[in-house]
Every structure is written in structure tokens, then in C-alpha cells.
Tab-separated table of C-alpha atoms in Angstrom:
chain	number	residue	atom	x	y	z
K	1	SER	CA	0.686	0.120	-0.066
K	2	ASP	CA	0.985	3.569	-0.346
K	3	ASN	CA	0.823	4.019	3.541
K	4	LYS	CA	3.600	6.792	4.182
K	5	CYS	CA	4.998	9.549	5.627
K	6	VAL	CA	4.818	12.534	3.076
K	7	ALA	CA	6.505	15.749	5.567
K	8	VAL	CA	7.563	15.934	8.696
K	9	LEU	CA	7.508	19.542	10.330
K	10	ASN	CA	10.412	19.995	12.737
K	11	GLY	CA	10.687	22.838	14.384
K	12	HIS	CA	8.956	22.672	17.533
K	13	THR	CA	11.811	21.629	20.812
K	14	SER	CA	9.467	19.826	23.101
K	15	TYR	CA	6.123	17.675	22.372
K	16	VAL	CA	3.534	18.675	19.754
K	17	ASN	CA	0.168	18.774	21.973
K	18	SER	CA	-1.902	19.749	18.656
K	19	VAL	CA	-1.850	20.307	15.330
K	20	ALA	CA	-4.738	22.410	13.740
K	21	LYS	CA	-5.698	23.722	10.129
K	22	LEU	CA	-5.623	26.726	9.151
K	23	ASN	CA	-6.749	26.618	5.585
K	24	GLU	CA	-5.125	24.829	2.159
K	25	THR	CA	-1.846	25.227	2.534
K	26	THR	CA	-1.560	26.570	6.512
K	27	ILE	CA	-1.429	24.387	9.959
K	28	ILE	CA	-0.570	25.236	12.901
K	29	SER	CA	0.319	23.597	16.175
K	30	GLY	CA	0.648	23.480	20.058
K	31	SER	CA	3.751	22.616	21.704
K	32	ASP	CA	4.950	21.727	25.452
K	33	ASP	CA	7.463	24.668	24.237
K	34	ASN	CA	4.914	27.489	24.933
K	35	THR	CA	4.655	27.941	21.721
K	36	VAL	CA	1.984	28.116	18.289
K	37	ARG	CA	3.923	27.736	15.334
K	38	VAL	CA	1.975	28.400	11.769
K	39	TRP	CA	3.482	26.085	8.753
K	40	ASP	CA	3.119	26.255	4.821
K	41	LEU	CA	2.346	23.784	3.136
K	42	PRO	CA	3.478	24.550	-0.364
K	43	SER	CA	4.461	21.078	-1.067
K	44	LYS	CA	5.551	17.803	0.059
K	45	SER	CA	8.732	19.161	-0.599
K	46	ASP	CA	9.142	22.186	1.074
K	47	ASN	CA	7.282	22.376	4.298
K	48	LYS	CA	8.738	25.451	6.835
K	49	CYS	CA	7.659	27.618	9.498
K	50	VAL	CA	6.622	30.846	8.736
K	51	ALA	CA	5.396	32.253	11.983
K	52	VAL	CA	6.625	31.013	15.874
K	53	LEU	CA	3.761	32.565	18.364
K	54	ASN	CA	5.487	33.574	21.397
K	55	GLY	CA	3.043	35.392	25.049
K	56	HIS	CA	1.784	31.828	26.743
K	57	THR	CA	4.434	30.748	29.654
K	58	SER	CA	3.541	27.259	29.817
K	59	TYR	CA	2.377	24.364	27.126
K	60	VAL	CA	0.447	24.622	24.472
K	61	ASN	CA	-2.685	22.240	24.644
K	62	SER	CA	-5.023	23.274	21.738
K	63	GLY	CA	-5.334	25.821	18.718
K	64	ALA	CA	-8.298	27.003	16.343
K	65	LYS	CA	-9.075	28.521	13.564
K	66	LEU	CA	-11.308	31.782	14.140
K	67	ASN	CA	-11.298	33.070	10.719
K	68	GLY	CA	-8.739	33.564	7.734
K	69	THR	CA	-6.091	35.479	9.748
K	70	THR	CA	-6.980	34.528	13.218
K	71	ILE	CA	-6.186	32.258	15.605
K	72	ILE	CA	-7.062	30.812	19.248
K	73	SER	CA	-5.000	28.735	21.144
K	74	GLY	CA	-4.994	27.095	24.807
K	75	SER	CA	-2.693	27.078	27.582
K	76	ASP	CA	-1.069	25.750	30.960
K	77	ASP	CA	-0.600	29.383	31.613
K	78	ASN	CA	-4.409	29.028	32.419
K	79	THR	CA	-5.267	31.606	29.168
K	80	VAL	CA	-6.957	31.415	26.257
K	81	ARG	CA	-4.860	33.659	23.423
K	82	VAL	CA	-6.364	35.428	19.974
K	83	TRP	CA	-4.139	36.142	17.447
K	84	ASP	CA	-3.964	37.410	13.788
K	85	LEU	CA	-1.520	36.607	11.846
K	86	GLY	CA	-2.155	39.887	9.066
K	87	LEU	CA	-2.131	39.423	5.319
K	88	GLY	CA	1.267	38.480	5.328
K	89	LEU	CA	2.047	34.916	7.217
K	90	ASN	CA	5.499	35.081	6.119
K	91	SER	CA	6.411	37.628	8.554
K	92	ASN	CA	6.861	37.358	12.029
K	93	SER	CA	5.906	40.693	12.664
K	94	ASN	CA	2.909	40.541	11.051
K	95	SER	CA	1.885	37.926	13.721
K	96	ARG	CA	1.044	39.407	16.571
K	97	CYS	CA	-1.050	38.317	20.127
K	98	VAL	CA	-4.240	41.039	19.867
K	99	ALA	CA	-6.319	39.560	23.422
K	100	VAL	CA	-5.935	37.573	26.239
K	101	LEU	CA	-8.664	35.899	27.653
K	102	ARG	CA	-8.554	35.165	31.523
K	103	GLY	CA	-10.650	33.389	33.573
K	104	HIS	CA	-9.642	29.531	34.271
K	105	THR	CA	-7.939	28.694	36.937
K	106	ARG	CA	-6.033	25.974	35.850
K	107	SER	CA	-5.103	24.562	32.252
K	108	VAL	CA	-6.827	25.097	29.131
K	109	TRP	CA	-6.604	21.804	27.272
K	110	SER	CA	-9.942	22.523	23.910
K	111	VAL	CA	-10.166	24.941	22.004
K	112	LEU	CA	-13.001	26.073	19.087
K	113	THR	CA	-14.249	28.337	17.343
K	114	LEU	CA	-18.785	28.875	17.575
K	115	ASN	CA	-18.864	31.181	15.317
K	116	GLU	CA	-16.288	34.619	14.319
K	117	THR	CA	-17.511	36.281	17.375
K	118	THR	CA	-17.631	33.414	20.852
K	119	ILE	CA	-15.073	31.024	21.442
K	120	ILE	CA	-15.213	27.876	23.802
K	121	SER	CA	-12.726	27.241	26.099
K	122	GLY	CA	-13.218	23.622	28.563
K	123	SER	CA	-10.256	23.561	31.436
K	124	TRP	CA	-9.239	21.391	34.526
K	125	ASP	CA	-10.865	23.530	36.287
K	126	ASN	CA	-14.061	21.633	35.326
K	127	VAL	CA	-15.563	24.148	33.536
K	128	ILE	CA	-15.982	25.276	29.872
K	129	ARG	CA	-16.100	28.960	29.329
K	130	VAL	CA	-18.156	31.145	26.528
K	131	TRP	CA	-15.934	34.112	25.411
K	132	ASP	CA	-17.811	37.105	23.671
K	133	LEU	CA	-13.643	38.007	21.248
K	134	PRO	CA	-15.351	41.780	20.612
K	135	SER	CA	-15.632	42.579	24.246
K	136	LYS	CA	-12.948	40.592	25.158
K	137	SER	CA	-15.139	38.974	28.256
K	138	CYS	CA	-16.604	35.936	29.204
K	139	ILE	CA	-20.262	35.667	28.997
K	140	ALA	CA	-20.751	32.130	30.251
K	141	VAL	CA	-19.414	29.746	33.148
K	142	LEU	CA	-21.082	25.805	32.146
K	143	ARG	CA	-20.859	24.073	34.553
K	144	GLY	CA	-21.499	20.305	35.572
K	145	HIS	CA	-18.470	17.751	35.226
K	146	GLY	CA	-17.240	16.568	38.287
K	147	HIS	CA	-13.723	16.903	36.841
K	148	LEU	CA	-11.257	18.494	34.354
K	149	VAL	CA	-12.126	19.381	31.176
K	150	TYR	CA	-10.527	17.752	28.153
K	151	SER	CA	-12.282	18.451	25.246
K	152	VAL	CA	-14.738	20.475	23.703
K	153	ALA	CA	-16.810	19.914	20.563
K	154	LYS	CA	-19.106	21.982	18.400
K	155	ILE	CA	-22.472	20.662	16.977
K	156	ASP	CA	-23.780	23.939	15.116
K	157	GLU	CA	-24.113	27.429	16.811
K	158	THR	CA	-25.006	26.833	19.983
K	159	THR	CA	-24.929	23.769	21.292
K	160	ILE	CA	-21.265	22.186	21.882
K	161	LEU	CA	-20.066	18.628	23.689
K	162	SER	CA	-17.393	18.122	26.329
K	163	GLY	CA	-15.418	15.464	27.675
K	164	SER	CA	-14.551	15.208	31.324
K	165	ASP	CA	-12.164	13.068	33.617
K	166	ASP	CA	-15.790	12.451	34.998
K	167	HIS	CA	-15.989	9.767	32.617
K	168	THR	CA	-19.211	11.709	30.608
K	169	ILE	CA	-19.860	13.277	27.775
K	170	ARG	CA	-22.161	16.446	27.756
K	171	ILE	CA	-24.235	18.226	25.752
K	172	TRP	CA	-24.909	22.051	26.425
K	173	ASP	CA	-26.829	24.736	25.346
K	174	THR	CA	-24.059	27.746	25.000
K	175	LYS	CA	-27.447	29.993	25.270
K	176	THR	CA	-29.490	29.172	28.296
K	177	GLY	CA	-26.253	27.278	30.047
K	178	GLN	CA	-28.356	23.942	30.296
K	179	LEU	CA	-27.073	20.481	29.904
């Protein structure tokens, strides 16, 4: 069979905890080296890191696309960061942190975008937070898990899933905060 590795991306200096697709030719990765990296995939033979996003003060556990040039990341430093990659992905000077969302009291393990203005984060503090990007504030705290929240996933514009160390998967309405 033709099952073989077609490329290896080198650059992180510690464990890689997450990867996510930004577009057809670009991916992002988060690592225990406290960085988010942006990778250009123009061809199978010429893969390169085009930006290193510094700002987190501990391990980066997850990342996701917000829109065409904006990404989010969650970290062991208890924050969610919003990064604007600007118009030029080939320049580190155009890549910058535009928001630091604080509220979790333990590591953020999963992030997702509900829509262009709403971010969801799951944390080891046992809660899911709903963030409003324009105001950079938490607009809801979803409580119900009895232990660490490792994963969040989007079903539709108002419904998310969460997975926890308490052995449960929960379905949430983000508008009401109800199960």
C-alpha cells in the first residue's frame, strides 16, 4: 500500500500537543515549548515554519482557527490567546497576540470557535467558558463536570459537547448554559 509519511515538520523543541488546519496550505501547532507555530505547506517537499507565536508562559495544549487570519490557543498558563496573523504569513512581525482571555483557574486543554465572535474553552478547572471576542469577556461559565474537562466540540451554532475525566460527555446549549 501507499501508506507512508509524506512530510515531517521540524521546529518545536518539545512535545507537540495539537495541530489544526488554518486553510488548504497552512496549519498551526501547539507545543510544550510554549509556542504556537504556523506552517506553510506549499508542497510535500517544501514545508516550512512561517511564524512562531510567543506569549504563552506554559505549554500550549490546543489551537483552532477563528477566521482566515485569526487563530486561538489554549495553554497550561490558564489563558486563551487570540492571534492575528495579519496579511503576510511569511513575516513574524505581522503575527501578534490581540487578546488574552483570563478566567480559568487551571490549564486550558481545548478551544474552539463557535462563530466569528464566540470562543469556547474547556479546562482542568472542570468548567467550559463561553467568550465574547469583541468585548474580550467571559459571557457564560458552564458547570456540571465533576472533574477535568479535556475536550470541547461544536455541534452547531448554539450546541457544544464536552468530554471530561469524570467519564462523561455532556451536551450544552451555549445560549442558556443548560445541559
